[in-house]
Structures are given as structure tokens and as C-alpha cells.
């Protein structure tokens, strides 16, 4: 069994081998690093398993490296970590774990190599190489992990029921690895997940989120979501997405299955963008369809207002999943809110003012919004897809044209509230807002150009309409403020 190591990796592993034999303990390189290397991928996180004291091994290794990297010890977990030469090396003592029913915190005792490999989640993660002073030694494969790696199979090393009941997070890890590596979950392991799915409840949302984010970052995240659905895991943390599933039929009219539609949009978007938050927007863009679904005699199935109701559903979902509530949440909310707007612009009669309004509302995120809209075309009819894409291309061109002329994308009001207050010698009040809004509306409508002088005139006009009198030297403000 051979793997390709860089010079740095080789030196480090030889050092660990040398130090471990001096200490009279056995050390192995194990887990994700071995798996990824055998798959020919690069991997910067190295897991070292020490049959003995892993923390002592880490300290001794650090002492032999010239720059003496800092050893971070996690006493509670009996692990230690150091960083050197761009590698992150984690040391863990071989352990035997036993779990109680309602906690994922095990009772940990020192164990043998076999004990430690037994507690690993999947056969492909339980492969190891013994470390010797001259490099990699014996290859350890107790559960047929190498064959599973070749066949592309995710399988638990022991009975799935035991693996998943000990630590239910492993069910999500199975889905995530299947998605990341493009592997199949073995039939027995899959059945084990279905059986234990409800145990996912004891896992903290932070851990769930981490796995969700890794699924979201995959090339084709639909694979992960279909598995989350078929195993029954999804409703425990994203019931809104589960509810998108299903088709209703009335009077011979059915609507599309919004779960599969959403996943198609997510994949199409992921082909074009690795922006994780835009991917979340794709996942959530139709989230309110079940809530807004109606059957109208004249029109068939409708989902009126699903963009607005959906936007409101974004914050609670982010909160539950412990996703960041600041800019990322606001961005996703905005995308869900606006996802139908560009469609209106594909119509022949769409006005410049509609283009300006969308530019104003989307601002810097207009390109992301268009990517989302293009991904939202999931028609099976290639002619239609082509036509819709061409339409969006035209919308893009119009946006460029309008933006060049009117500069709305990063719009700042040409007249500030301060200037309005000076012009009429008034304090902050509703009237300031009324005048500001009138200027913005006139610019977006195209009644006046997006320029200072025109806005200044409108300010005076609007002011007099609402009974305000300008100061005597109001024209002089022009010179000061422009
Ligand atoms: P990645 O780094 O891409 O998440 P990985 O396999 O390296 O994948 P880590 O979380 O870094 O995963 O863990 C390293 C190794 O520790 C795994 O390969 C596995 O052997 C073991 N491991 C990690 N988490 C668990 C778990 N919840 N249950 C059992 N074994 C685990
Ligand atoms: Mg890792």
C-alpha cells in the first residue's frame, strides 16, 4: 500500500515514528488523512494515534522541531494539537469508549489499537499506517476499509446500530462523506441510519450546522439532501425543506414537486457559484410554497406571496441552525425576497424604471440574484430553457445600460437629510423623510435625472407643497454642498 507524501509530510511522519520508538509506544497515522491520501487528494490535517500517552508524544515531537511549535492540549479529550510547516497535526491516545443512552459524551478509557479503530465511524476512516523512524510501516485495515475505498462505500466498522447510537452525529457524517466523496452508503449502514434517525435530537445544532455547511459546500449538494430526506434525518433540523415534498392534484392539474425542484436549483446554482450563502438562498428560495399554496379555479395552483412569506421564514431558520444572523442572514433573506423580480424584467414591456427599482433594491447583490434566477430555470424543455436564459441575458444587458447611465447600484441620495434641514431650517422630523422619499421616487421613476441640481429643485418644490419655507440664501447651499 503506497501513498504519496510531500517532503514536509514525510519528515514529520518520520519524526513521529522516531520519537514514538524512543518513548517505547506505537504510533499510527490514521483517519481522514490516510483516507484522503489513498484517494490521491491533498490533506493538511494529520491525525496521529498513539497507543499510549498522545499528549506526551505531541510534546516530545514539538521539542524536536526547530521552531518548537506550540502544543495545544485538550485535556478533557486526551488530545493535543500542533501546527508546523502548514500542517495541522492532532495527537490522540488510543482509547476505548463507552456511551450512555442519552449523551454523546462517552466514558473514555485507554485502549488498544483495535479498541480505538472500533470506535471510529466508518471503515474508510479506520485505516492506519504504523509510523517508523524511516517512514510508513505496516498498513492496518481491520474492517476491509481499503476495499470500501476502492468500491466507494461508506460502511460502519461494527454493527451500525452500535455506531449510531453511541454517537448519532455519525449519521450526518455518513451523509456528508457520501456527498463529498461521491460514495454510496452501504445498505445495512443506511438501514441503521433510518432506524436511529430520531437520535439526532441529542446532537447540538452547532455540530449539525457544521455538517450541513460541509454538505452545502459539495459540488452537488442535492445528493446530501436526498439522503437526509430518505433517511428521515431532515425533518429534525429543516422540517421546512421536508415539507416542500409532494405533489397535489386537483381537476387534473398538478404542481411540480418543490423539494426536487429546489434541489435542482441548488445544484444548478452550485455549478456556477461556490458562495455558500447564495447556495442557502437557493435552498430556501421557495421555502414558503407549502404555506402559500392555493388552488384557484381560474389559474390552477398558485403560490402568491411566497417570496415575502419565505423571506420572513429565513431568520428563524438561521437562528435554529445557529447560522450567522448578521450579513449572511440578511443576504439570504434579500435573495428570497427578490427572487421573482428579475422575471418581470424579461417581459418586453418592462420599463427602465423597473430596472432602476430592482438595481436599487438589490444593490451590490444584483449579480448574485441573477445567478439565482438563472438556476431557477428547471424546465425539462431545452427550447424553453434556452429562451429563458436568453431573456436573462437581455436583462443583464439592460441592467448594465441603465446602471451606466443612472448609477443606481450603489445609490446614495444626491441630497442629504442634513441639507434638507438646512434648506428649510428645520429639525429632524417626518418632513425630512417625506422630501427624501420624493427625491428617491422621482429618480427611480425617471421623472428627474440622478443628479444634484435636479434633486435640489425637487427638494424646493416638494418643500413648498408641504408648507415649508426655504431660508433666504438657499441657493448658496448649492455651492457649499455639491
Ligand atoms: P474531515 O476532516 O474532512 O471532516 P475526517 O475523516 O478527517 O474528515 P475528522 O473530524 O477530522 O474527520 O476526524 C478524524 C478521524 O477521527 C476520522 O477519520 C474518524 O476516524 C475519527 N472520527 C471523527 N469524528 C468521529 C465520530 N464522531 N465518530 C467516530 N469517529 C470519528
Ligand atoms: Mg480531518
Coordinates of C-alpha atoms and ligand atoms in Angstrom, one line a residue:
X1 CA 0.0 0.0 0.0
X2 CA 1.6 3.2 -1.1
X3 CA 0.7 6.9 -0.7
X4 CA 2.5 9.9 -2.0
X5 CA 3.9 12.2 0.7
X6 CA 5.4 15.6 0.3
X7 CA 8.8 16.2 1.8
X8 CA 7.4 18.0 4.7
X9 CA 4.9 15.3 5.5
X10 CA 7.5 12.6 5.2
X11 CA 9.8 14.4 7.6
X12 CA 7.1 14.9 10.1
X13 CA 5.8 11.4 10.0
X14 CA 9.4 10.0 10.3
X15 CA 10.0 12.3 13.3
X16 CA 6.8 11.0 15.0
X17 CA 8.0 7.4 14.2
X18 CA 11.4 8.1 15.7
X19 CA 10.1 9.8 18.8
X20 CA 7.5 7.1 19.4
X21 CA 10.0 4.3 19.3
X22 CA 12.2 6.2 21.7
X23 CA 9.3 6.5 24.0
X24 CA 8.5 2.9 23.6
X25 CA 5.0 3.4 22.3
X26 CA 3.4 2.7 18.9
X27 CA 2.1 5.5 16.8
X28 CA 0.0 5.4 13.7
X29 CA -1.2 7.9 11.1
X30 CA -5.0 7.3 10.8
X31 CA -8.4 8.7 9.8
X32 CA -9.2 11.3 7.2
X33 CA -5.6 11.9 6.3
X34 CA -5.0 8.3 5.3
X35 CA -8.3 8.1 3.5
X36 CA -7.7 11.3 1.5
X37 CA -4.1 10.4 0.7
X38 CA -5.2 6.9 -0.6
X39 CA -7.7 8.7 -2.7
X40 CA -4.9 10.8 -4.1
X41 CA -6.2 14.0 -2.6
X42 CA -4.2 16.5 -0.6
X43 CA -4.9 16.8 3.2
X44 CA -3.4 19.2 5.6
X45 CA -4.9 17.7 8.8
X46 CA -2.9 14.8 10.1
X47 CA -4.3 12.5 12.8
X48 CA -1.8 10.6 14.9
X49 CA -3.0 7.7 17.0
X50 CA -0.7 6.8 19.9
X51 CA -1.1 3.5 21.8
X52 CA -0.1 5.3 25.0
X53 CA 0.1 8.9 26.0
X54 CA -0.7 11.0 23.0
X55 CA -0.1 14.3 24.8
X56 CA 3.4 13.2 25.8
X57 CA 4.1 12.2 22.3
X58 CA 3.0 15.6 21.0
X59 CA 5.2 17.4 23.5
X60 CA 8.2 15.3 22.6
X61 CA 7.7 15.8 18.9
X62 CA 7.4 19.5 19.3
X63 CA 10.7 19.5 21.3
X64 CA 12.5 18.0 18.3
X65 CA 11.2 20.6 15.8
X66 CA 13.4 23.7 15.5
X67 CA 10.7 26.3 15.8
X68 CA 9.2 24.5 18.8
X69 CA 5.6 24.7 17.8
X70 CA 3.1 25.4 20.5
X71 CA 1.2 22.3 21.7
X72 CA -2.4 22.9 22.4
X73 CA -3.7 20.3 24.8
X74 CA -7.4 19.3 25.2
X75 CA -7.2 17.5 28.5
X76 CA -10.8 16.5 28.5
X77 CA -10.4 14.7 25.2
X78 CA -6.9 13.5 25.9
X79 CA -5.8 15.1 22.6
X80 CA -3.1 17.5 21.7
X81 CA -2.6 19.6 18.5
X82 CA 0.4 21.4 17.0
X83 CA 0.9 23.2 13.7
X84 CA 4.1 23.0 11.8
X85 CA 5.1 23.7 8.2
X86 CA 1.5 24.4 7.2
X87 CA 0.4 21.0 8.6
X88 CA -2.1 20.6 11.5
X89 CA -1.2 17.6 13.5
X90 CA -3.6 16.1 16.1
X91 CA -2.4 13.5 18.6
X92 CA -4.8 11.2 20.3
X93 CA -4.1 8.3 22.7
X94 CA -5.8 5.0 21.7
X95 CA -9.0 4.8 23.6
X96 CA -12.0 2.7 24.4
X97 CA -15.3 4.5 24.6
X98 CA -18.5 3.5 26.3
X99 CA -21.6 5.6 25.9
X100 CA -24.7 6.1 28.0
X101 CA -28.1 6.3 26.2
X102 CA -28.8 10.0 26.2
X103 CA -25.5 11.7 25.8
X104 CA -22.9 11.8 23.1
X105 CA -20.2 12.3 25.8
X106 CA -18.6 8.9 26.3
X107 CA -16.7 7.4 29.2
X108 CA -13.2 7.2 27.9
X109 CA -10.5 4.7 29.0
X110 CA -7.1 4.0 27.5
X111 CA -7.4 1.1 25.0
X112 CA -5.6 -0.9 22.3
X113 CA -5.2 -0.1 18.6
X114 CA -8.2 -2.4 18.0
X115 CA -10.3 -0.6 20.6
X116 CA -9.6 2.7 19.0
X117 CA -10.4 1.6 15.5
X118 CA -13.6 0.0 16.7
X119 CA -14.9 3.4 17.9
X120 CA -14.2 5.0 14.5
X121 CA -17.2 6.0 12.4
X122 CA -16.5 4.3 9.0
X123 CA -14.3 1.6 7.6
X124 CA -12.7 4.2 5.2
X125 CA -11.8 6.3 8.3
X126 CA -10.4 3.4 10.2
X127 CA -7.3 2.8 8.0
X128 CA -3.9 3.4 9.5
X129 CA -0.2 3.2 8.8
X130 CA 2.3 2.3 11.6
X131 CA 4.9 5.0 11.9
X132 CA 8.6 4.1 12.0
X133 CA 11.8 6.1 12.0
X134 CA 12.2 5.5 8.3
X135 CA 8.6 6.4 7.4
X136 CA 5.4 4.5 6.9
X137 CA 5.3 0.9 8.1
X138 CA 2.7 -1.7 8.3
X139 CA -0.7 -0.9 6.8
X140 CA -3.6 -1.6 9.2
X141 CA -7.0 -2.4 7.7
X142 CA -9.1 -4.3 10.2
X143 CA -12.5 -3.9 8.6
X144 CA -12.0 -4.0 4.8
X145 CA -11.7 -0.2 4.6
X146 CA -9.4 -0.4 1.6
X147 CA -11.9 -2.4 -0.5
X148 CA -14.7 0.1 0.6
X149 CA -12.4 2.9 -0.5
X150 CA -12.0 1.3 -3.9
X151 CA -15.6 0.5 -4.3
X152 CA -16.8 3.9 -3.0
X153 CA -18.7 2.6 0.0
X154 CA -19.5 4.2 3.4
X155 CA -19.9 1.4 6.0
X156 CA -19.6 1.3 9.8
X157 CA -16.8 -0.9 11.1
X158 CA -19.1 -2.6 13.7
X159 CA -22.9 -3.0 13.8
X160 CA -24.5 0.2 12.5
X161 CA -26.9 0.3 15.4
X162 CA -24.0 0.4 17.9
X163 CA -22.0 3.1 15.9
X164 CA -25.0 5.4 15.5
X165 CA -26.5 5.0 18.9
X166 CA -23.1 5.8 20.5
X167 CA -22.8 9.0 18.6
X168 CA -25.7 10.0 16.3
X169 CA -23.6 12.7 14.7
X170 CA -22.1 9.9 12.7
X171 CA -25.3 9.6 10.7
X172 CA -24.8 13.1 9.4
X173 CA -21.2 12.4 8.8
X174 CA -22.2 9.4 6.7
X175 CA -24.4 11.6 4.5
X176 CA -21.7 14.2 4.3
X177 CA -18.9 11.8 3.3
X178 CA -21.2 10.1 0.7
X179 CA -21.8 13.6 -0.8
X180 CA -18.2 14.8 -0.5
X181 CA -16.6 11.6 -1.8
X182 CA -19.4 10.7 -4.1
X183 CA -19.7 7.3 -2.3
X184 CA -22.7 5.1 -1.6
X185 CA -23.8 4.3 1.9
X186 CA -23.9 0.5 2.3
X187 CA -27.4 -0.9 2.5
X188 CA -27.0 -2.1 6.1
X189 CA -25.5 1.2 7.2
X190 CA -28.3 3.1 5.5
X191 CA -30.9 1.0 7.2
X192 CA -29.1 1.7 10.5
X193 CA -29.4 5.4 9.9
X194 CA -33.1 5.1 9.2
X195 CA -33.6 3.2 12.4
X196 CA -31.6 5.6 14.6
X197 CA -32.6 8.8 12.8
X198 CA -34.6 10.2 15.8
X199 CA -31.5 10.0 18.0
X200 CA -30.1 13.0 16.0
X201 CA -32.1 15.1 18.5
X202 CA -29.4 14.7 21.2
X203 CA -26.8 16.4 18.9
X204 CA -26.2 20.1 19.4
X205 CA -27.2 22.4 16.5
X206 CA -23.6 23.6 16.2
X207 CA -22.5 20.2 15.2
X208 CA -25.4 19.7 12.9
X209 CA -24.7 23.0 11.3
X210 CA -21.0 22.1 10.7
X211 CA -22.1 19.0 8.7
X212 CA -24.8 21.0 6.9
X213 CA -22.3 23.6 5.8
X214 CA -20.0 20.8 4.5
X215 CA -22.9 19.3 2.5
X216 CA -23.7 22.8 1.2
X217 CA -20.1 23.2 0.0
X218 CA -20.2 20.0 -2.0
X219 CA -20.2 20.0 -5.8
X220 CA -23.6 18.6 -5.9
X221 CA -25.4 19.2 -2.6
X222 CA -28.6 17.5 -3.8
X223 CA -27.0 14.2 -3.1
X224 CA -26.7 15.0 0.5
X225 CA -30.2 16.4 0.8
X226 CA -31.8 13.4 -0.9
X227 CA -30.0 11.2 1.6
X228 CA -31.1 13.4 4.5
X229 CA -34.6 13.0 3.2
X230 CA -34.6 9.3 2.5
X231 CA -33.0 8.5 5.9
X232 CA -35.6 10.6 7.8
X233 CA -33.0 12.9 9.3
X234 CA -34.0 16.1 7.5
X235 CA -37.2 16.9 9.5
X236 CA -35.3 17.1 12.7
X237 CA -33.5 20.3 11.7
X238 CA -35.0 21.5 8.5
X239 CA -38.7 20.5 8.5
X240 CA -39.5 23.4 6.2
X241 CA -37.5 21.7 3.4
X242 CA -39.1 18.3 4.0
X243 CA -42.5 20.0 3.7
X244 CA -41.6 21.0 0.1
X245 CA -42.0 17.4 -0.9
X246 CA -45.1 16.1 -2.6
X247 CA -47.5 16.9 -5.4
X248 CA -51.2 17.8 -5.2
X249 CA -53.6 17.2 -8.0
X250 CA -57.0 18.8 -8.4
X251 CA -59.2 18.8 -11.5
X252 CA -56.4 17.0 -13.4
X253 CA -54.0 19.8 -12.6
X254 CA -50.9 19.1 -10.5
X255 CA -48.0 21.4 -9.5
X256 CA -44.3 20.4 -9.5
X257 CA -42.7 18.8 -6.5
X258 CA -41.0 21.7 -4.9
X259 CA -38.5 19.6 -3.0
X260 CA -36.9 18.2 -6.1
X261 CA -37.2 21.5 -7.9
X262 CA -35.4 23.2 -5.0
X263 CA -32.6 20.6 -5.1
X264 CA -32.2 21.1 -8.9
X265 CA -32.0 24.8 -8.4
X266 CA -29.4 24.2 -5.7
X267 CA -27.3 22.0 -8.0
X268 CA -27.6 24.4 -10.9
X269 CA -26.5 27.3 -8.7
X270 CA -23.7 25.3 -7.2
X271 CA -22.3 24.6 -10.7
X272 CA -21.9 28.4 -11.1
X273 CA -21.1 29.7 -7.7
X274 CA -19.3 28.4 -4.6
X275 CA -20.8 31.2 -2.5
X276 CA -22.2 29.3 0.5
X277 CA -24.8 31.9 1.3
X278 CA -26.1 32.1 -2.3
X279 CA -26.4 28.3 -2.0
X280 CA -28.5 28.7 1.1
X281 CA -30.7 31.2 -0.8
X282 CA -31.2 28.6 -3.5
X283 CA -32.2 26.0 -0.8
X284 CA -34.7 28.5 0.8
X285 CA -36.0 30.4 -2.2
X286 CA -39.3 28.5 -2.4
X287 CA -39.5 27.6 1.3
X288 CA -42.9 29.3 1.7
X289 CA -44.6 27.5 -1.2
X290 CA -46.4 25.0 1.1
X291 CA -47.7 27.8 3.3
X292 CA -48.9 29.9 0.4
X293 CA -50.3 27.1 -1.9
X294 CA -53.9 27.7 -3.1
X295 CA -56.0 26.2 -5.9
X296 CA -57.7 28.9 -7.9
X297 CA -60.4 27.8 -10.3
X298 CA -59.2 30.2 -12.9
X299 CA -55.5 29.7 -12.6
X300 CA -54.8 26.3 -11.1
X301 CA -52.1 26.1 -8.4
X302 CA -50.7 29.4 -7.1
X303 CA -48.2 30.4 -4.5
X304 CA -48.9 34.1 -4.2
X305 CA -46.6 36.0 -1.9
X306 CA -44.3 33.0 -1.3
X307 CA -41.3 35.3 -1.8
X308 CA -42.4 37.6 1.0
X309 CA -43.5 34.9 3.4
X310 CA -40.3 32.9 2.6
X311 CA -38.1 35.9 3.4
X312 CA -39.8 36.1 6.8
X313 CA -39.0 32.4 7.4
X314 CA -35.3 32.9 6.9
X315 CA -34.4 34.4 10.3
X316 CA -35.9 31.7 12.4
X317 CA -34.3 29.0 10.3
X318 CA -30.9 30.7 10.6
X319 CA -31.4 31.1 14.4
X320 CA -32.3 27.4 14.8
X321 CA -29.3 26.2 12.9
X322 CA -27.0 28.7 14.6
X323 CA -26.1 30.2 11.3
X324 CA -24.8 33.8 11.4
X325 CA -27.6 36.3 12.0
X326 CA -25.8 39.3 10.6
X327 CA -24.9 39.9 6.9
X328 CA -25.2 36.3 5.7
X329 CA -28.8 36.0 7.0
X330 CA -29.8 39.4 5.6
X331 CA -28.3 38.5 2.3
X332 CA -30.3 35.2 2.1
X333 CA -33.4 36.9 3.2
X334 CA -33.0 39.5 0.5
X335 CA -32.4 36.9 -2.2
X336 CA -35.5 35.0 -1.2
X337 CA -37.5 38.3 -1.2
X338 CA -36.3 39.4 -4.6
X339 CA -36.1 36.1 -6.5
X340 CA -39.1 36.7 -8.6
X341 CA -38.3 40.3 -9.6
X342 CA -36.0 39.7 -12.5
X343 CA -38.6 37.6 -14.2
X344 CA -40.8 40.7 -14.6
X345 CA -37.9 42.4 -16.3
X346 CA -37.7 39.7 -19.0
X347 CA -41.1 40.9 -20.3
X348 CA -41.0 43.1 -23.4
X349 CA -42.8 46.0 -21.8
X350 CA -40.5 46.2 -18.7
X351 CA -39.6 49.8 -18.2
X352 CA -36.3 51.5 -17.3
X353 CA -37.9 52.5 -14.0
X354 CA -38.5 48.8 -13.2
X355 CA -34.8 48.1 -13.9
X356 CA -33.8 51.0 -11.6
X357 CA -36.0 49.8 -8.9
X358 CA -34.5 46.4 -8.9
X359 CA -31.0 47.8 -9.0
X360 CA -31.9 50.0 -6.0
X361 CA -33.4 47.1 -4.0
X362 CA -30.7 44.5 -4.9
X363 CA -27.7 46.9 -4.9
X364 CA -24.4 45.1 -4.9
X365 CA -26.1 41.7 -4.9
X366 CA -27.7 42.1 -8.3
X367 CA -25.3 39.6 -9.9
X368 CA -26.0 37.0 -7.3
X369 CA -29.7 37.5 -7.7
X370 CA -29.4 36.9 -11.5
X371 CA -27.4 33.7 -10.9
X372 CA -30.1 32.5 -8.6
X373 CA -32.8 33.3 -11.2
X374 CA -31.0 31.5 -13.9
X375 CA -30.5 28.5 -11.7
X376 CA -34.3 28.6 -11.0
X377 CA -35.0 27.6 -14.6
X378 CA -35.6 23.9 -14.3
X379 CA -37.8 23.2 -17.2
X380 CA -37.3 19.9 -19.0
X381 CA -37.9 21.5 -22.3
X382 CA -34.5 22.6 -23.7
X383 CA -36.1 25.1 -26.1
X384 CA -37.7 26.8 -23.1
X385 CA -34.5 26.8 -21.0
X386 CA -32.7 28.4 -23.9
X387 CA -35.3 31.1 -24.4
X388 CA -35.4 31.9 -20.6
X389 CA -31.6 32.1 -20.5
X390 CA -31.5 34.4 -23.5
X391 CA -34.1 36.6 -21.8
X392 CA -32.0 36.9 -18.7
X393 CA -29.0 37.7 -20.9
X394 CA -31.0 40.6 -22.2
X395 CA -31.9 41.7 -18.7
X396 CA -28.2 41.7 -17.8
X397 CA -27.5 43.9 -20.8
X398 CA -30.3 46.3 -19.8
X399 CA -29.0 46.4 -16.3
X400 CA -25.6 47.4 -17.5
X401 CA -27.0 50.0 -19.8
X402 CA -29.3 51.6 -17.1
X403 CA -26.6 51.4 -14.5
X404 CA -24.1 53.1 -16.7
X405 CA -26.5 56.0 -17.2
X406 CA -28.2 56.3 -13.8
X407 CA -25.7 54.8 -11.3
X408 CA -28.3 53.2 -9.0
X409 CA -26.4 50.2 -7.8
X410 CA -24.6 51.9 -5.0
X411 CA -27.1 54.7 -4.8
X412 CA -26.6 57.5 -2.4
X413 CA -29.2 60.2 -2.2
X414 CA -27.8 63.3 -4.1
X415 CA -29.4 65.5 -1.4
X416 CA -28.6 64.6 2.2
X417 CA -31.1 64.9 5.1
X418 CA -28.7 67.4 6.6
X419 CA -29.0 69.7 3.5
X420 CA -32.8 69.4 3.6
X421 CA -32.8 70.5 7.2
X422 CA -30.5 73.5 6.5
X423 CA -32.5 74.5 3.4
X424 CA -35.8 74.8 5.4
X425 CA -34.2 75.5 8.8
X426 CA -36.0 72.5 10.4
X427 CA -35.1 69.8 12.9
X428 CA -35.0 66.1 12.2
X429 CA -38.7 65.3 11.5
X430 CA -41.1 63.4 9.3
X431 CA -40.9 66.2 6.7
X432 CA -37.2 65.4 6.0
X433 CA -38.2 61.8 5.3
X434 CA -41.1 62.9 3.0
X435 CA -38.7 65.0 0.9
X436 CA -36.0 62.4 0.8
X437 CA -38.6 59.8 -0.4
X438 CA -40.0 62.1 -3.0
X439 CA -36.5 62.6 -4.5
X440 CA -35.7 58.9 -4.5
X441 CA -39.0 58.0 -6.1
X442 CA -38.6 60.7 -8.8
X443 CA -35.2 59.4 -9.6
X444 CA -36.3 55.7 -9.7
X445 CA -39.4 56.6 -11.8
X446 CA -37.2 58.6 -14.2
X447 CA -39.0 61.9 -13.6
X448 CA -35.7 63.6 -12.8
X449 CA -32.1 62.5 -13.5
X450 CA -30.0 61.1 -10.7
X451 CA -28.2 64.5 -10.2
X452 CA -27.8 67.1 -7.6
X453 CA -29.3 70.1 -9.4
X454 CA -32.5 68.4 -10.4
X455 CA -32.8 66.9 -6.9
X456 CA -32.3 70.4 -5.4
X457 CA -35.1 71.8 -7.4
X458 CA -37.4 69.0 -6.5
X459 CA -36.5 69.5 -2.8
X460 CA -37.6 73.1 -3.0
X461 CA -40.8 72.2 -4.9
X462 CA -41.7 69.4 -2.6
X463 CA -41.0 71.6 0.4
X464 CA -43.4 74.3 -0.7
X465 CA -46.0 71.6 -1.4
X466 CA -45.9 70.6 2.3
X467 CA -45.8 74.1 3.5
X468 CA -42.1 74.6 4.2
X469 CA -40.4 77.8 3.5
X470 CA -36.8 77.8 2.4
X471 CA -34.2 80.1 4.1
X472 CA -33.3 83.3 2.2
X473 CA -29.9 82.2 1.0
X474 CA -31.0 78.7 0.0
X475 CA -29.3 78.9 -3.4
X476 CA -25.9 79.5 -1.6
X477 CA -26.3 76.0 -0.1
X478 CA -25.7 74.6 -3.6
X479 CA -22.2 75.9 -3.7
X480 CA -21.4 74.5 -0.2
X481 CA -22.8 71.1 -0.6
X482 CA -22.3 70.0 -4.1
Ligands
LIG1 P1 -12.8 15.9 7.6 O1 -11.6 16.4 8.2 O2 -13.0 16.1 6.1 O3 -14.0 16.3 8.4 P2 -12.1 13.4 8.8 O4 -12.4 12.0 8.5 O5 -10.7 13.8 8.9 O6 -12.8 14.3 7.7 P3 -12.3 14.5 11.4 O7 -13.5 15.0 12.1 O8 -11.1 15.3 11.1 O9 -12.8 13.8 10.1 O10 -11.8 13.2 12.3 C1 -10.7 12.5 12.1 C2 -10.9 11.0 12.3 O11 -11.5 10.8 13.6 C3 -12.0 10.4 11.3 O12 -11.4 10.0 10.1 C4 -12.5 9.3 12.2 O13 -11.7 8.2 12.1 C5 -12.5 9.8 13.6 N1 -13.7 10.5 13.9 C6 -14.0 11.8 13.9 N2 -15.3 12.1 14.3 C7 -15.8 10.9 14.7 C8 -17.0 10.5 15.2 N3 -18.0 11.3 15.5 N4 -17.2 9.2 15.5 C9 -16.2 8.3 15.2 N5 -15.0 8.6 14.7 C10 -14.8 9.9 14.4
LIG2 MG1 -9.8 15.7 9.4

